[in-house]
């Protein structure tokens, strides 16, 4: 695709439910980041993939959060037992090489609302 | 580990200049600058790697002082389209983690 695609664009769920957020990066980009952005704040690092493996997941807030990238392209961020505090915009970004060295291209984000 | 930006907010008249600063407590490998408009994704402006280089295009430029772990973004002759929130993004030597700064809200008025 032309850019990073994230689906759904909006997700409303009830406290305690399970959600999956999908990121389709730019074709050929090996590096993929997930961020969480709350209102008025900067994006907060969650996890970084280089290829299929999670090179750094130190930003995941707790074990309710998990992300996969099984074929080195599409990634899914999974949140179990959602809490109201999980409400935020979840951003995905991809880059050709390691993100510290290269431009990160962002998707439009998924706005998650936990009621 | 989050870089600190200053100022937090600035209002400019069209044509005025602005400087946004980004300061980190960690040794940096690279600094990126992004602009985000309300409700939209961050958009890349420029990247600076170790070496104290300065970059620029059009009327936006930036510098990176790796010894001081600081970067500055310079906006000259500001235009209405420059309005938005500016974030610096920093990578440490491993390049794995990437931290965005606290943000600077910039508003350009006619």
PDB file of C-alpha atoms in Angstrom:
ATOM      1  CA  UNK A   1       0.000   0.000   0.000  1.00  0.00           C
ATOM      2  CA  UNK A   2       0.973   3.631  -0.276  1.00  0.00           C
ATOM      3  CA  UNK A   3       1.144   4.274   3.438  1.00  0.00           C
ATOM      4  CA  UNK A   4       0.737   2.705   6.845  1.00  0.00           C
ATOM      5  CA  UNK A   5      -2.797   1.451   7.332  1.00  0.00           C
ATOM      6  CA  UNK A   6      -4.429   0.916  10.708  1.00  0.00           C
ATOM      7  CA  UNK A   7      -7.754  -0.732  11.359  1.00  0.00           C
ATOM      8  CA  UNK A   8     -10.206  -0.100  12.817  1.00  0.00           C
ATOM      9  CA  UNK A   9     -10.000   3.665  12.925  1.00  0.00           C
ATOM     10  CA  UNK A  10     -12.261   3.696  15.974  1.00  0.00           C
ATOM     11  CA  UNK A  11     -13.003   0.978  18.491  1.00  0.00           C
ATOM     12  CA  UNK A  12     -15.442   1.240  21.363  1.00  0.00           C
ATOM     13  CA  UNK A  13     -15.447  -1.606  23.849  1.00  0.00           C
ATOM     14  CA  UNK A  14     -16.588  -2.389  27.355  1.00  0.00           C
ATOM     15  CA  UNK A  15     -14.321  -2.760  30.332  1.00  0.00           C
ATOM     16  CA  UNK A  16     -13.005  -6.295  30.578  1.00  0.00           C
ATOM     17  CA  UNK A  17     -13.296  -7.134  26.879  1.00  0.00           C
ATOM     18  CA  UNK A  18     -10.517  -8.231  24.527  1.00  0.00           C
ATOM     19  CA  UNK A  19      -9.503  -6.090  21.531  1.00  0.00           C
ATOM     20  CA  UNK A  20      -7.186  -6.447  18.567  1.00  0.00           C
ATOM     21  CA  UNK A  21      -5.731  -3.523  16.666  1.00  0.00           C
ATOM     22  CA  UNK A  22      -4.172  -4.101  13.263  1.00  0.00           C
ATOM     23  CA  UNK A  23      -1.287  -2.346  11.518  1.00  0.00           C
ATOM     24  CA  UNK A  24      -0.352  -2.858   7.870  1.00  0.00           C
ATOM     25  CA  UNK A  25       3.063  -1.213   7.314  1.00  0.00           C
ATOM     26  CA  UNK A  26       4.554   0.149   4.119  1.00  0.00           C
ATOM     27  CA  UNK A  27       5.660  -2.727   1.908  1.00  0.00           C
ATOM     28  CA  UNK A  28       9.317  -3.581   2.436  1.00  0.00           C
ATOM     29  CA  UNK A  29       9.646  -1.828   5.785  1.00  0.00           C
ATOM     30  CA  UNK A  30      11.292  -4.190   8.244  1.00  0.00           C
ATOM     31  CA  UNK A  31      10.970  -2.015  11.339  1.00  0.00           C
ATOM     32  CA  UNK A  32       7.591  -1.487  13.011  1.00  0.00           C
ATOM     33  CA  UNK A  33       6.687   0.479  16.137  1.00  0.00           C
ATOM     34  CA  UNK A  34       3.559   0.695  18.259  1.00  0.00           C
ATOM     35  CA  UNK A  35       2.856   3.803  20.314  1.00  0.00           C
ATOM     36  CA  UNK A  36       0.054   4.962  22.578  1.00  0.00           C
ATOM     37  CA  UNK A  37      -0.974   8.602  22.644  1.00  0.00           C
ATOM     38  CA  UNK A  38      -3.231  10.145  25.256  1.00  0.00           C
ATOM     39  CA  UNK A  39      -4.856  13.530  24.789  1.00  0.00           C
ATOM     40  CA  UNK A  40      -2.315  16.332  24.969  1.00  0.00           C
ATOM     41  CA  UNK A  41       0.631  13.982  25.290  1.00  0.00           C
ATOM     42  CA  UNK A  42       3.339  12.799  22.975  1.00  0.00           C
ATOM     43  CA  UNK A  43       3.308   9.266  21.584  1.00  0.00           C
ATOM     44  CA  UNK A  44       4.488   6.755  24.184  1.00  0.00           C
ATOM     45  CA  UNK A  45       6.705   3.901  22.983  1.00  0.00           C
ATOM     46  CA  UNK A  46       5.182   0.435  23.446  1.00  0.00           C
ATOM     47  CA  UNK A  47       7.045  -2.107  21.317  1.00  0.00           C
ATOM     48  CA  UNK A  48       9.460  -2.347  18.402  1.00  0.00           C
ATOM     49  CA  UNK A  49       9.670  -5.151  15.821  1.00  0.00           C
ATOM     50  CA  UNK A  50      12.589  -5.834  13.527  1.00  0.00           C
ATOM     51  CA  UNK A  51      11.237  -8.377  11.080  1.00  0.00           C
ATOM     52  CA  UNK A  52       9.131 -10.972  12.848  1.00  0.00           C
ATOM     53  CA  UNK A  53      10.670 -10.632  16.278  1.00  0.00           C
ATOM     54  CA  UNK A  54       9.932  -8.139  19.015  1.00  0.00           C
ATOM     55  CA  UNK A  55      13.323  -6.478  19.410  1.00  0.00           C
ATOM     56  CA  UNK A  56      12.135  -4.430  22.373  1.00  0.00           C
ATOM     57  CA  UNK A  57       8.841  -4.733  24.245  1.00  0.00           C
ATOM     58  CA  UNK A  58       9.910  -2.776  27.308  1.00  0.00           C
ATOM     59  CA  UNK A  59       7.247  -0.135  26.746  1.00  0.00           C
ATOM     60  CA  UNK A  60       4.279  -2.472  27.116  1.00  0.00           C
ATOM     61  CA  UNK A  61       2.591  -1.324  30.331  1.00  0.00           C
ATOM     62  CA  UNK A  62       1.681  -4.783  31.665  1.00  0.00           C
ATOM     63  CA  UNK A  63       0.999  -8.361  30.615  1.00  0.00           C
ATOM     64  CA  UNK A  64      -2.471  -7.518  29.335  1.00  0.00           C
ATOM     65  CA  UNK A  65      -0.756  -6.041  26.279  1.00  0.00           C
ATOM     66  CA  UNK A  66       0.783  -8.254  23.620  1.00  0.00           C
ATOM     67  CA  UNK A  67       1.787  -7.747  20.004  1.00  0.00           C
ATOM     68  CA  UNK A  68       2.706 -10.073  17.167  1.00  0.00           C
ATOM     69  CA  UNK A  69       4.094  -9.795  13.664  1.00  0.00           C
ATOM     70  CA  UNK A  70       4.154 -13.419  12.478  1.00  0.00           C
ATOM     71  CA  UNK A  71       5.229 -12.897   8.870  1.00  0.00           C
ATOM     72  CA  UNK A  72       7.258  -9.735   9.275  1.00  0.00           C
ATOM     73  CA  UNK A  73       4.604  -7.519   7.738  1.00  0.00           C
ATOM     74  CA  UNK A  74       1.201  -7.010   9.356  1.00  0.00           C
ATOM     75  CA  UNK A  75       1.233  -6.563  13.125  1.00  0.00           C
ATOM     76  CA  UNK A  76      -1.554  -6.964  15.657  1.00  0.00           C
ATOM     77  CA  UNK A  77      -1.639  -5.324  19.068  1.00  0.00           C
ATOM     78  CA  UNK A  78      -3.756  -7.327  21.478  1.00  0.00           C
ATOM     79  CA  UNK A  79      -5.185  -6.008  24.721  1.00  0.00           C
ATOM     80  CA  UNK A  80      -6.834  -8.373  27.184  1.00  0.00           C
ATOM     81  CA  UNK A  81      -9.268  -7.421  29.954  1.00  0.00           C
ATOM     82  CA  UNK A  82      -9.397  -3.817  28.816  1.00  0.00           C
ATOM     83  CA  UNK A  83      -9.547  -1.058  31.413  1.00  0.00           C
ATOM     84  CA  UNK A  84     -10.802   2.516  31.120  1.00  0.00           C
ATOM     85  CA  UNK A  85      -7.218   3.718  31.414  1.00  0.00           C
ATOM     86  CA  UNK A  86      -6.398   1.946  28.147  1.00  0.00           C
ATOM     87  CA  UNK A  87      -8.457   4.524  26.259  1.00  0.00           C
ATOM     88  CA  UNK A  88      -6.122   6.362  23.899  1.00  0.00           C
ATOM     89  CA  UNK A  89      -5.064   6.605  20.276  1.00  0.00           C
ATOM     90  CA  UNK A  90      -2.826   3.710  19.309  1.00  0.00           C
ATOM     91  CA  UNK A  91      -0.359   4.642  16.585  1.00  0.00           C
ATOM     92  CA  UNK A  92       1.707   2.369  14.412  1.00  0.00           C
ATOM     93  CA  UNK A  93       4.783   3.462  12.477  1.00  0.00           C
ATOM     94  CA  UNK A  94       7.081   1.675  10.071  1.00  0.00           C
ATOM     95  CA  UNK A  95      10.519   2.445   8.698  1.00  0.00           C
ATOM     96  CA  UNK A  96      12.847   0.901   6.157  1.00  0.00           C
ATOM     97  CA  UNK A  97      15.501   0.168   8.741  1.00  0.00           C
ATOM     98  CA  UNK A  98      15.846   0.553  12.481  1.00  0.00           C
ATOM     99  CA  UNK A  99      13.732   3.504  13.480  1.00  0.00           C
ATOM    100  CA  UNK A 100      16.508   5.401  15.147  1.00  0.00           C
ATOM    101  CA  UNK A 101      18.269   5.688  11.795  1.00  0.00           C
ATOM    102  CA  UNK A 102      15.375   6.221   9.502  1.00  0.00           C
ATOM    103  CA  UNK A 103      12.148   8.112   8.967  1.00  0.00           C
ATOM    104  CA  UNK A 104       9.150   6.639  10.714  1.00  0.00           C
ATOM    105  CA  UNK A 105       5.920   6.787   8.736  1.00  0.00           C
ATOM    106  CA  UNK A 106       2.814   6.832  10.882  1.00  0.00           C
ATOM    107  CA  UNK A 107      -0.628   5.439  10.329  1.00  0.00           C
ATOM    108  CA  UNK A 108      -3.709   7.479  11.164  1.00  0.00           C
ATOM    109  CA  UNK A 109      -4.129   5.520  14.400  1.00  0.00           C
ATOM    110  CA  UNK A 110      -6.882   3.585  16.126  1.00  0.00           C
ATOM    111  CA  UNK A 111      -8.884   5.520  18.696  1.00  0.00           C
ATOM    112  CA  UNK A 112      -9.754   3.067  21.463  1.00  0.00           C
ATOM    113  CA  UNK A 113     -12.504   3.962  23.909  1.00  0.00           C
ATOM    114  CA  UNK A 114     -13.114   1.669  26.867  1.00  0.00           C
ATOM    115  CA  UNK A 115     -16.460   2.331  28.538  1.00  0.00           C
TER     116      UNK A 115
ATOM    117  CA  UNK B   1      13.519   8.885  29.670  1.00  0.00           C
ATOM    118  CA  UNK B   2      11.129  11.210  27.914  1.00  0.00           C
ATOM    119  CA  UNK B   3      12.928  14.204  26.428  1.00  0.00           C
ATOM    120  CA  UNK B   4      11.830  17.593  27.705  1.00  0.00           C
ATOM    121  CA  UNK B   5      10.818  20.270  25.233  1.00  0.00           C
ATOM    122  CA  UNK B   6      10.651  24.005  25.707  1.00  0.00           C
ATOM    123  CA  UNK B   7       8.677  26.099  25.404  1.00  0.00           C
ATOM    124  CA  UNK B   8       5.456  24.179  26.067  1.00  0.00           C
ATOM    125  CA  UNK B   9       3.493  26.553  23.882  1.00  0.00           C
ATOM    126  CA  UNK B  10       4.161  29.539  21.660  1.00  0.00           C
ATOM    127  CA  UNK B  11       2.009  31.901  19.636  1.00  0.00           C
ATOM    128  CA  UNK B  12       3.529  33.667  16.647  1.00  0.00           C
ATOM    129  CA  UNK B  13       2.370  36.146  14.093  1.00  0.00           C
ATOM    130  CA  UNK B  14       2.895  35.171  10.486  1.00  0.00           C
ATOM    131  CA  UNK B  15       6.464  35.914   9.453  1.00  0.00           C
ATOM    132  CA  UNK B  16       7.950  35.655  12.947  1.00  0.00           C
ATOM    133  CA  UNK B  17      10.643  33.170  13.954  1.00  0.00           C
ATOM    134  CA  UNK B  18      10.599  30.489  16.648  1.00  0.00           C
ATOM    135  CA  UNK B  19      13.015  28.084  18.305  1.00  0.00           C
ATOM    136  CA  UNK B  20      11.936  24.833  19.941  1.00  0.00           C
ATOM    137  CA  UNK B  21      14.358  22.999  22.186  1.00  0.00           C
ATOM    138  CA  UNK B  22      14.599  19.326  23.064  1.00  0.00           C
ATOM    139  CA  UNK B  23      16.741  18.031  25.910  1.00  0.00           C
ATOM    140  CA  UNK B  24      17.421  14.445  26.920  1.00  0.00           C
ATOM    141  CA  UNK B  25      18.984  12.862  29.991  1.00  0.00           C
ATOM    142  CA  UNK B  26      20.264   9.956  27.892  1.00  0.00           C
ATOM    143  CA  UNK B  27      23.077   9.759  25.357  1.00  0.00           C
ATOM    144  CA  UNK B  28      21.448  10.055  21.960  1.00  0.00           C
ATOM    145  CA  UNK B  29      22.120   8.364  18.664  1.00  0.00           C
ATOM    146  CA  UNK B  30      19.663  10.382  16.663  1.00  0.00           C
ATOM    147  CA  UNK B  31      17.021  13.059  16.971  1.00  0.00           C
ATOM    148  CA  UNK B  32      13.922  13.277  14.821  1.00  0.00           C
ATOM    149  CA  UNK B  33      11.431  16.113  14.546  1.00  0.00           C
ATOM    150  CA  UNK B  34       7.759  15.601  13.785  1.00  0.00           C
ATOM    151  CA  UNK B  35       4.772  17.898  13.504  1.00  0.00           C
ATOM    152  CA  UNK B  36       1.300  16.746  14.441  1.00  0.00           C
ATOM    153  CA  UNK B  37      -1.900  18.563  13.655  1.00  0.00           C
ATOM    154  CA  UNK B  38      -4.989  17.994  15.754  1.00  0.00           C
ATOM    155  CA  UNK B  39      -6.547  14.598  15.064  1.00  0.00           C
ATOM    156  CA  UNK B  40      -3.858  13.586  12.607  1.00  0.00           C
ATOM    157  CA  UNK B  41      -0.782  11.361  12.710  1.00  0.00           C
ATOM    158  CA  UNK B  42       2.687  12.841  13.291  1.00  0.00           C
ATOM    159  CA  UNK B  43       4.444  13.887  10.093  1.00  0.00           C
ATOM    160  CA  UNK B  44       8.199  13.646   9.698  1.00  0.00           C
ATOM    161  CA  UNK B  45      10.174  16.898   9.372  1.00  0.00           C
ATOM    162  CA  UNK B  46      13.814  15.881   9.668  1.00  0.00           C
ATOM    163  CA  UNK B  47      16.299  13.501  11.230  1.00  0.00           C
ATOM    164  CA  UNK B  48      19.712  14.316  12.681  1.00  0.00           C
ATOM    165  CA  UNK B  49      22.325  11.704  13.423  1.00  0.00           C
ATOM    166  CA  UNK B  50      25.336  11.832  15.746  1.00  0.00           C
ATOM    167  CA  UNK B  51      28.012  14.209  14.528  1.00  0.00           C
ATOM    168  CA  UNK B  52      26.639  17.592  15.493  1.00  0.00           C
ATOM    169  CA  UNK B  53      25.187  18.163  12.083  1.00  0.00           C
ATOM    170  CA  UNK B  54      22.673  20.768  11.174  1.00  0.00           C
ATOM    171  CA  UNK B  55      19.988  20.233   8.610  1.00  0.00           C
ATOM    172  CA  UNK B  56      17.346  22.308   7.020  1.00  0.00           C
ATOM    173  CA  UNK B  57      14.928  22.650   4.213  1.00  0.00           C
ATOM    174  CA  UNK B  58      12.946  25.645   3.167  1.00  0.00           C
ATOM    175  CA  UNK B  59      12.534  27.744   6.311  1.00  0.00           C
ATOM    176  CA  UNK B  60      12.841  24.943   8.866  1.00  0.00           C
ATOM    177  CA  UNK B  61      16.208  23.808  10.178  1.00  0.00           C
ATOM    178  CA  UNK B  62      17.551  21.940  13.174  1.00  0.00           C
ATOM    179  CA  UNK B  63      20.748  21.322  15.071  1.00  0.00           C
ATOM    180  CA  UNK B  64      21.912  18.426  17.245  1.00  0.00           C
ATOM    181  CA  UNK B  65      24.522  18.772  19.974  1.00  0.00           C
ATOM    182  CA  UNK B  66      25.252  15.206  21.027  1.00  0.00           C
ATOM    183  CA  UNK B  67      27.554  16.254  23.867  1.00  0.00           C
ATOM    184  CA  UNK B  68      24.800  18.278  25.486  1.00  0.00           C
ATOM    185  CA  UNK B  69      22.161  15.749  24.414  1.00  0.00           C
ATOM    186  CA  UNK B  70      20.126  18.595  22.986  1.00  0.00           C
ATOM    187  CA  UNK B  71      18.510  19.513  19.725  1.00  0.00           C
ATOM    188  CA  UNK B  72      16.841  22.683  18.533  1.00  0.00           C
ATOM    189  CA  UNK B  73      14.324  23.253  15.757  1.00  0.00           C
ATOM    190  CA  UNK B  74      14.371  26.642  14.042  1.00  0.00           C
ATOM    191  CA  UNK B  75      11.329  27.966  12.231  1.00  0.00           C
ATOM    192  CA  UNK B  76      11.878  31.151  10.271  1.00  0.00           C
ATOM    193  CA  UNK B  77       9.319  33.420   8.641  1.00  0.00           C
ATOM    194  CA  UNK B  78       6.530  31.253  10.023  1.00  0.00           C
ATOM    195  CA  UNK B  79       3.475  30.482   7.935  1.00  0.00           C
ATOM    196  CA  UNK B  80      -0.070  29.650   9.028  1.00  0.00           C
ATOM    197  CA  UNK B  81       0.555  26.047   7.940  1.00  0.00           C
ATOM    198  CA  UNK B  82       3.264  25.701  10.597  1.00  0.00           C
ATOM    199  CA  UNK B  83       0.651  25.557  13.343  1.00  0.00           C
ATOM    200  CA  UNK B  84       0.558  22.267  15.197  1.00  0.00           C
ATOM    201  CA  UNK B  85       2.319  20.396  17.957  1.00  0.00           C
ATOM    202  CA  UNK B  86       5.993  19.703  17.432  1.00  0.00           C
ATOM    203  CA  UNK B  87       7.619  16.651  18.922  1.00  0.00           C
ATOM    204  CA  UNK B  88      11.222  15.646  19.030  1.00  0.00           C
ATOM    205  CA  UNK B  89      11.868  11.923  18.963  1.00  0.00           C
ATOM    206  CA  UNK B  90      15.045  10.394  20.278  1.00  0.00           C
ATOM    207  CA  UNK B  91      16.832   7.095  19.818  1.00  0.00           C
ATOM    208  CA  UNK B  92      19.585   5.864  22.081  1.00  0.00           C
ATOM    209  CA  UNK B  93      22.621   3.946  20.891  1.00  0.00           C
ATOM    210  CA  UNK B  94      20.723   0.680  20.593  1.00  0.00           C
ATOM    211  CA  UNK B  95      18.156   2.310  18.347  1.00  0.00           C
ATOM    212  CA  UNK B  96      15.455   0.006  19.640  1.00  0.00           C
ATOM    213  CA  UNK B  97      13.484   2.280  21.903  1.00  0.00           C
ATOM    214  CA  UNK B  98      12.235   5.573  20.595  1.00  0.00           C
ATOM    215  CA  UNK B  99      11.017   8.319  22.891  1.00  0.00           C
ATOM    216  CA  UNK B 100       8.970  11.315  21.943  1.00  0.00           C
ATOM    217  CA  UNK B 101       9.360  14.597  23.794  1.00  0.00           C
ATOM    218  CA  UNK B 102       6.777  16.437  25.846  1.00  0.00           C
ATOM    219  CA  UNK B 103       5.631  18.456  22.838  1.00  0.00           C
ATOM    220  CA  UNK B 104       5.470  22.140  21.911  1.00  0.00           C
ATOM    221  CA  UNK B 105       2.207  23.636  20.725  1.00  0.00           C
ATOM    222  CA  UNK B 106       2.832  26.272  18.081  1.00  0.00           C
ATOM    223  CA  UNK B 107       0.100  28.561  16.817  1.00  0.00           C
ATOM    224  CA  UNK B 108       0.659  30.985  13.971  1.00  0.00           C
ATOM    225  CA  UNK B 109      -1.879  33.775  13.657  1.00  0.00           C
ATOM    226  CA  UNK B 110      -2.380  36.200  10.761  1.00  0.00           C
TER     227      UNK B 110
END
